[in-house]
Short mmCIF file of C-alpha atoms in Angstrom, two decimals:
data_model
loop_
_atom_site.label_atom_id
_atom_site.label_comp_id
_atom_site.label_asym_id
_atom_site.label_seq_id
_atom_site.Cartn_x
_atom_site.Cartn_y
_atom_site.Cartn_z
CA MET A 913 -54.10 -111.91 -21.22
CA LYS A 914 -51.16 -112.76 -18.97
CA THR A 915 -49.98 -116.37 -18.97
CA PHE A 916 -48.08 -118.02 -16.12
CA ASN A 917 -45.98 -121.10 -16.83
CA ASP A 918 -43.93 -121.28 -13.64
CA LEU A 919 -44.44 -120.81 -9.93
CA THR A 920 -42.03 -117.92 -9.49
CA ASP A 921 -43.87 -115.60 -11.89
CA TYR A 922 -47.26 -116.73 -10.62
CA ASN A 923 -46.31 -116.06 -7.01
CA LYS A 924 -44.89 -112.67 -7.95
CA TYR A 925 -48.22 -111.76 -9.58
CA LEU A 926 -50.00 -112.73 -6.34
CA ASN A 927 -47.55 -110.65 -4.28
CA LEU A 928 -46.18 -113.77 -2.60
CA THR A 929 -42.60 -114.75 -1.83
CA GLY A 930 -40.88 -117.26 -4.08
CA PRO A 931 -42.14 -120.87 -4.07
CA LEU A 932 -40.88 -123.24 -1.39
CA HIS A 933 -39.68 -125.63 -4.13
CA PRO A 934 -38.98 -124.96 -7.84
CA LEU A 935 -41.78 -127.35 -8.88
CA MET A 936 -44.34 -126.91 -6.10
CA ASP A 937 -45.57 -124.58 -3.42
CA SER A 938 -47.89 -124.76 -0.44
CA ARG A 939 -49.57 -121.78 1.21
CA VAL A 940 -51.77 -121.23 4.25
CA CYS A 941 -54.75 -119.35 2.81
CA LYS A 942 -55.29 -116.93 5.68
CA GLN A 943 -51.65 -115.85 5.42
CA ALA A 944 -51.45 -115.68 1.62
CA ILE A 945 -54.78 -114.19 0.53
CA PRO A 946 -54.29 -110.74 2.15
CA ASN A 947 -51.33 -110.24 -0.21
CA PHE A 948 -53.31 -110.94 -3.39
CA PRO A 949 -54.31 -108.13 -5.78
CA GLN A 950 -57.82 -106.99 -4.88
CA SER A 951 -58.92 -107.63 -8.47
CA SER A 952 -57.49 -109.24 -11.57
CA ASP A 953 -58.26 -109.38 -15.26
CA GLU A 954 -58.27 -112.81 -16.86
CA ILE A 955 -55.03 -114.74 -16.47
CA GLN A 956 -54.10 -118.20 -17.71
CA VAL A 957 -52.35 -120.43 -15.19
CA ASN A 958 -50.51 -123.44 -16.63
CA LEU A 959 -50.13 -125.16 -13.28
CA PHE A 960 -52.09 -127.66 -11.22
CA LYS A 961 -53.80 -126.26 -8.12
CA ILE A 962 -55.63 -127.95 -5.27
CA SER A 963 -57.31 -125.79 -2.63
CA LEU A 964 -58.71 -126.77 0.73
CA LYS A 965 -61.02 -124.04 2.00
CA LYS A 966 -62.26 -124.44 5.57
CA ASN A 967 -63.29 -122.91 8.89
CA PHE A 968 -66.32 -120.94 7.82
CA THR A 969 -70.08 -121.16 8.16
CA GLY A 970 -72.60 -119.48 5.93
CA ASP A 971 -73.52 -118.76 2.36
CA ILE A 972 -70.81 -118.96 -0.27
CA ASN A 973 -71.22 -117.41 -3.69
CA TYR A 974 -69.66 -119.10 -6.73
CA GLY A 975 -70.64 -117.63 -10.07
CA ASN A 976 -74.44 -117.53 -10.15
CA ASN A 977 -74.80 -120.18 -7.45
CA LYS A 978 -74.98 -119.84 -3.70
CA TYR A 979 -74.06 -122.68 -1.37
CA TYR A 980 -74.38 -123.28 2.34
CA THR A 981 -71.88 -125.42 4.19
CA GLU A 982 -70.59 -125.86 7.70
CA ASN A 983 -67.57 -127.90 6.62
CA GLY A 984 -64.68 -127.48 4.23
CA LEU A 985 -64.64 -127.74 0.47
CA MET A 986 -62.04 -128.59 -2.15
CA LEU A 987 -61.39 -127.05 -5.56
CA PHE A 988 -59.18 -128.41 -8.32
CA SER A 989 -57.78 -126.77 -11.45
CA GLU A 990 -55.55 -128.04 -14.24
CA PRO A 991 -53.03 -126.24 -16.47
CA GLY A 992 -54.68 -123.86 -18.91
CA GLN A 993 -57.42 -122.62 -16.61
CA VAL A 994 -58.38 -118.99 -17.10
CA VAL A 995 -59.33 -117.12 -13.93
CA SER A 996 -60.20 -113.58 -12.86
CA TRP A 997 -61.65 -111.91 -9.78
CA ASP A 998 -63.25 -108.61 -8.81
CA SER A 999 -62.95 -108.94 -5.06
CA LEU A 1000 -61.39 -111.30 -2.56
CA THR A 1001 -63.04 -113.62 -0.08
CA PHE A 1002 -60.90 -114.73 2.85
CA TRP A 1003 -60.64 -118.38 3.81
CA ASP A 1004 -58.66 -120.63 6.06
CA GLY A 1005 -57.08 -123.79 4.71
CA TYR A 1006 -54.32 -124.61 2.26
CA ALA A 1007 -53.46 -124.15 -1.41
CA PHE A 1008 -51.04 -126.59 -3.07
CA VAL A 1009 -49.78 -125.58 -6.52
CA PHE A 1010 -47.45 -127.67 -8.63
CA HIS A 1011 -45.84 -127.69 -12.08
CA PRO A 1012 -46.77 -130.54 -14.46
CA ASP A 1013 -43.08 -131.58 -14.48
CA LEU A 1014 -43.44 -132.66 -10.84
CA ILE A 1015 -45.53 -135.71 -11.80
CA LYS A 1016 -44.30 -136.54 -15.31
CA GLN A 1017 -42.18 -139.46 -14.12
CA ASN A 1018 -44.66 -140.67 -11.53
CA PRO A 1019 -47.74 -142.93 -11.96
CA ILE A 1020 -49.85 -139.98 -10.75
CA ALA A 1021 -49.40 -138.43 -14.21
CA ALA A 1022 -51.42 -141.25 -15.77
CA LYS A 1023 -53.99 -141.33 -12.97
CA ILE A 1024 -54.63 -137.61 -12.94
CA ASN A 1025 -56.13 -137.79 -16.44
CA HIS A 1026 -58.86 -140.03 -15.02
CA TYR A 1027 -59.74 -137.61 -12.23
CA LYS A 1028 -62.34 -135.54 -14.04
CA TYR A 1029 -62.70 -133.13 -11.15
CA PHE A 1030 -59.64 -131.20 -12.37
CA SER A 1031 -61.78 -129.96 -15.26
CA TYR A 1032 -64.84 -129.18 -13.14
CA GLU A 1033 -65.89 -125.57 -12.77
CA ILE A 1034 -65.69 -123.61 -9.53
CA ASN A 1035 -69.38 -124.21 -8.85
CA ASP A 1036 -68.71 -127.97 -8.91
CA ALA A 1037 -66.73 -127.87 -5.65
CA LEU A 1038 -66.34 -130.93 -3.44
CA PHE A 1039 -68.27 -130.30 -0.22
CA MET A 1040 -66.85 -132.48 2.53
CA THR A 1041 -68.26 -134.00 5.67
CA ALA A 1042 -66.53 -133.22 8.97
CA ASP A 1043 -64.66 -136.54 8.89
CA GLU A 1044 -63.59 -136.03 5.29
CA GLU A 1045 -62.35 -132.54 6.08
CA GLU A 1046 -60.28 -133.89 8.98
CA THR A 1047 -58.64 -136.48 6.72
CA ILE A 1048 -57.79 -133.99 3.97
CA THR A 1049 -56.56 -131.38 6.44
CA TRP A 1050 -54.10 -133.90 7.90
CA LEU A 1051 -52.74 -134.70 4.43
CA PHE A 1052 -52.42 -131.02 3.42
CA THR A 1053 -50.68 -130.26 6.72
CA LYS A 1054 -48.13 -133.01 6.10
CA ILE A 1055 -47.43 -131.71 2.59
CA HIS A 1056 -47.11 -128.15 3.85
CA MET A 1057 -44.74 -129.04 6.70
CA GLU A 1058 -42.50 -131.16 4.48
CA LEU A 1059 -42.12 -128.24 2.09
CA LEU A 1060 -41.85 -125.57 4.75
CA GLU A 1061 -39.15 -127.41 6.70
CA ASN A 1062 -37.08 -128.69 3.77
CA LYS A 1063 -37.98 -126.39 0.85
CA SER A 1064 -35.95 -127.34 -2.28
CA ARG A 1065 -34.62 -130.43 -0.43
CA ALA A 1066 -38.15 -131.69 0.33
CA ASN A 1067 -38.65 -135.41 -0.18
CA ILE A 1068 -40.55 -135.55 -3.47
CA ASN A 1069 -41.53 -139.20 -3.03
CA VAL A 1070 -43.14 -138.42 0.33
CA ILE A 1071 -45.04 -135.46 -1.10
CA LEU A 1072 -46.20 -137.43 -4.14
CA SER A 1073 -47.43 -140.21 -1.86
CA LEU A 1074 -49.42 -137.68 0.15
CA LEU A 1075 -50.70 -136.05 -3.07
CA ASN A 1076 -51.80 -139.45 -4.35
CA ALA A 1077 -53.76 -139.98 -1.12
CA VAL A 1078 -55.42 -136.55 -1.47
CA LEU A 1079 -56.50 -137.32 -5.04
CA SER A 1080 -57.71 -140.83 -4.20
CA TYR A 1081 -59.76 -139.60 -1.26
CA ALA A 1082 -61.21 -136.77 -3.37
CA ASP A 1083 -62.36 -139.33 -5.94
CA VAL A 1084 -64.12 -141.34 -3.22
CA PHE A 1085 -65.64 -138.23 -1.64
CA TYR A 1086 -67.00 -137.03 -4.99
CA GLU A 1087 -68.69 -140.40 -5.47
CA ARG A 1088 -70.39 -139.90 -2.11
CA GLN A 1089 -71.48 -136.41 -3.20
CA PHE A 1090 -72.88 -137.74 -6.50
CA LYS A 1091 -74.92 -140.38 -4.68
CA GLU A 1092 -76.29 -137.83 -2.24
CA LYS A 1093 -77.34 -135.54 -5.08
CA ALA A 1094 -78.95 -138.51 -6.83
CA THR A 1095 -81.27 -139.07 -3.86
CA LYS A 1096 -82.57 -135.50 -3.74
CA ALA A 1097 -86.25 -134.85 -4.52
CA VAL A 1098 -85.48 -133.15 -7.83
CA SER A 1099 -82.72 -135.19 -9.45
CA VAL A 1100 -80.35 -133.74 -12.01
CA SER A 1101 -81.61 -136.22 -14.60
CA SER A 1102 -85.13 -134.85 -14.03
CA LYS A 1103 -83.85 -131.33 -14.59
CA VAL A 1104 -82.13 -132.41 -17.80
CA LYS A 1105 -85.29 -134.14 -19.01
CA SER A 1106 -87.31 -131.02 -18.22
CA LEU A 1107 -84.92 -128.89 -20.31
CA LEU A 1108 -85.16 -131.35 -23.18
CA GLN A 1109 -88.95 -131.43 -22.98
CA ASN A 1110 -89.04 -127.67 -23.06
CA HIS A 1111 -86.69 -127.61 -26.07
CA TYR A 1112 -89.04 -129.89 -28.02
CA LYS A 1113 -92.35 -128.72 -26.59
CA ASP A 1114 -93.68 -127.36 -29.88
CA PHE A 1115 -93.58 -129.51 -33.02
CA SER A 1116 -95.46 -126.93 -35.07
CA LYS A 1117 -92.11 -125.57 -36.26
CA PRO A 1118 -88.50 -126.80 -36.42
CA VAL A 1119 -86.23 -126.10 -33.48
CA GLN A 1120 -83.03 -124.19 -34.23
CA ASN A 1121 -80.50 -126.67 -32.89
CA VAL A 1122 -79.89 -130.04 -31.29
CA PRO A 1123 -79.26 -129.94 -27.52
CA THR A 1124 -75.72 -130.90 -26.52
CA VAL A 1125 -74.04 -131.85 -23.28
CA SER A 1126 -72.36 -128.45 -23.11
CA SER A 1127 -75.58 -126.50 -23.80
CA ILE A 1128 -77.50 -128.44 -21.14
CA ALA A 1129 -74.64 -128.10 -18.65
CA GLU A 1130 -74.53 -124.35 -19.25
CA GLU A 1131 -78.25 -124.02 -18.53
CA LEU A 1132 -77.76 -125.89 -15.25
CA ASN A 1133 -74.65 -123.84 -14.40
CA LEU A 1134 -72.49 -126.97 -14.22
CA SER A 1135 -69.43 -128.13 -16.10
CA SER A 1136 -70.00 -130.82 -18.74
CA ASN A 1137 -67.85 -133.36 -16.91
CA TYR A 1138 -69.54 -132.77 -13.57
CA LEU A 1139 -72.99 -133.05 -15.15
CA THR A 1140 -72.02 -136.32 -16.81
CA ASP A 1141 -70.77 -137.76 -13.53
CA LEU A 1142 -74.02 -136.77 -11.80
CA ILE A 1143 -76.17 -138.26 -14.58
CA ARG A 1144 -74.12 -141.46 -14.58
CA ALA A 1145 -74.52 -141.77 -10.80
CA GLU A 1146 -78.31 -141.44 -11.18
CA THR A 1147 -78.99 -143.37 -14.38
CA GLY A 1148 -75.90 -145.40 -15.21
CA LYS A 1149 -75.72 -143.54 -18.53
CA SER A 1150 -73.59 -140.67 -19.80
CA THR A 1151 -75.27 -137.33 -20.43
CA SER A 1152 -74.72 -137.66 -24.18
CA ILE A 1153 -76.51 -141.02 -24.27
CA TYR A 1154 -79.31 -139.67 -22.08
CA ILE A 1155 -79.81 -136.75 -24.49
CA ARG A 1156 -79.58 -138.93 -27.61
CA GLU A 1157 -82.18 -141.37 -26.32
CA PHE A 1158 -84.60 -138.52 -25.60
CA ILE A 1159 -84.11 -137.01 -29.07
CA VAL A 1160 -84.62 -140.37 -30.75
CA GLU A 1161 -87.85 -140.82 -28.78
CA GLN A 1162 -89.08 -137.52 -30.26
CA ALA A 1163 -88.01 -138.70 -33.69
CA GLU A 1164 -89.99 -141.92 -33.28
CA ILE A 1165 -93.09 -139.93 -32.34
CA LEU A 1166 -92.80 -137.89 -35.53
CA LEU A 1167 -92.09 -140.96 -37.65
CA HIS A 1168 -95.09 -142.83 -36.27
CA GLN A 1169 -97.60 -140.01 -35.86
CA THR A 1170 -96.94 -137.68 -38.81
CA ASP A 1171 -96.44 -137.94 -42.54
CA LEU A 1172 -93.23 -135.87 -42.48
CA ASN A 1173 -90.50 -137.36 -44.63
CA ILE A 1174 -87.16 -138.29 -43.05
CA SER A 1175 -85.55 -134.98 -44.03
CA ASP A 1176 -88.36 -132.96 -42.49
CA VAL A 1177 -88.19 -135.01 -39.29
CA ALA A 1178 -84.46 -134.27 -39.07
CA TYR A 1179 -84.98 -130.53 -39.61
CA GLN A 1180 -87.88 -130.51 -37.16
CA LEU A 1181 -85.54 -131.82 -34.46
CA GLY A 1182 -82.78 -129.31 -35.17
CA PHE A 1183 -80.53 -131.37 -37.47
CA SER A 1184 -79.17 -129.54 -40.52
CA ASN A 1185 -77.52 -132.67 -41.91
CA VAL A 1186 -79.94 -135.49 -42.80
CA PRO A 1187 -77.32 -138.27 -43.22
CA TYR A 1188 -75.93 -137.37 -39.79
CA PHE A 1189 -79.45 -137.59 -38.32
CA SER A 1190 -79.87 -141.06 -39.83
CA ARG A 1191 -76.54 -142.21 -38.34
CA PHE A 1192 -77.43 -140.58 -35.02
CA PHE A 1193 -80.79 -142.40 -34.98
CA LYS A 1194 -79.38 -145.79 -35.98
CA LYS A 1195 -76.63 -145.61 -33.38
CA VAL A 1196 -79.29 -145.41 -30.66
CA LYS A 1197 -82.00 -147.67 -32.08
CA GLY A 1198 -79.98 -150.10 -34.13
CA VAL A 1199 -82.27 -149.49 -37.11
CA SER A 1200 -82.69 -146.59 -39.52
CA PRO A 1201 -85.46 -143.96 -39.44
CA THR A 1202 -86.81 -145.47 -42.68
CA GLU A 1203 -87.14 -148.88 -41.04
CA ILE A 1204 -89.02 -147.32 -38.12
CA ARG A 1205 -91.29 -145.47 -40.56
CA ASN A 1206 -92.05 -148.75 -42.35
CA GLN A 1207 -93.11 -150.32 -39.06
CA ARG A 1208 -95.86 -147.76 -38.66
CA ILE A 1209 -99.34 -149.17 -38.29
CA VAL A 1210 -101.60 -147.43 -40.80
#
């Protein structure tokens, strides 16, 4: 697998001219995309990338999901992302790519670790309203023009200020998106609960494993971080806590309604390590499985 650690090599792979600045580059999508290779095996890109995709109407396919939007969307990726493509889709908008060294001496470096959307998957895109798209387009245009006009002499402080605004707005816009999803008829938390119920639907035999955030996220075709942000917006809890509380509820049912010993209860729920199950249970309930068993009304 090819790995790209700098903008020059990455641009060369995409059949683009050299970057406008040694540490960052901005491209107009409709001008850059026609140059890209029509397909690509997996490559690892050790750069930050923010894309604004706009000016289209219709269905958009990402992975196994299909979306409909009349406005723009944003995608974020962090160093280490592995990407590949079989065919190209043409968009309007901008792509801003920068080396981690650009922000190392700036407060953005500390803030960017708190912006979870850089580790979201492509199907976790930020879908903007018309007003949001207008705001982000203005900021991307300012970044692009500063780089295009001044190239290596571009004012880094100005660009970092604009970048900070882009990231701050994206954080606010994602919160709006989470709240909107939380009000839909079938909430994400309901879907998670349904998956958990299905996992533990049959107590006649032990299940093979304990559900995890990553396994649930995979079934919903979401990234773990994006799922957690959606669940937190709906319930105020993290996905891991939501899952743990459900599992402990199943454990309580078995402890109260069956004569299975603690070890068998653990195995029934997919735990291979009984001491870990006991710690898991106590962390949620504040008491041990044995104490719950002793509370049973005979």
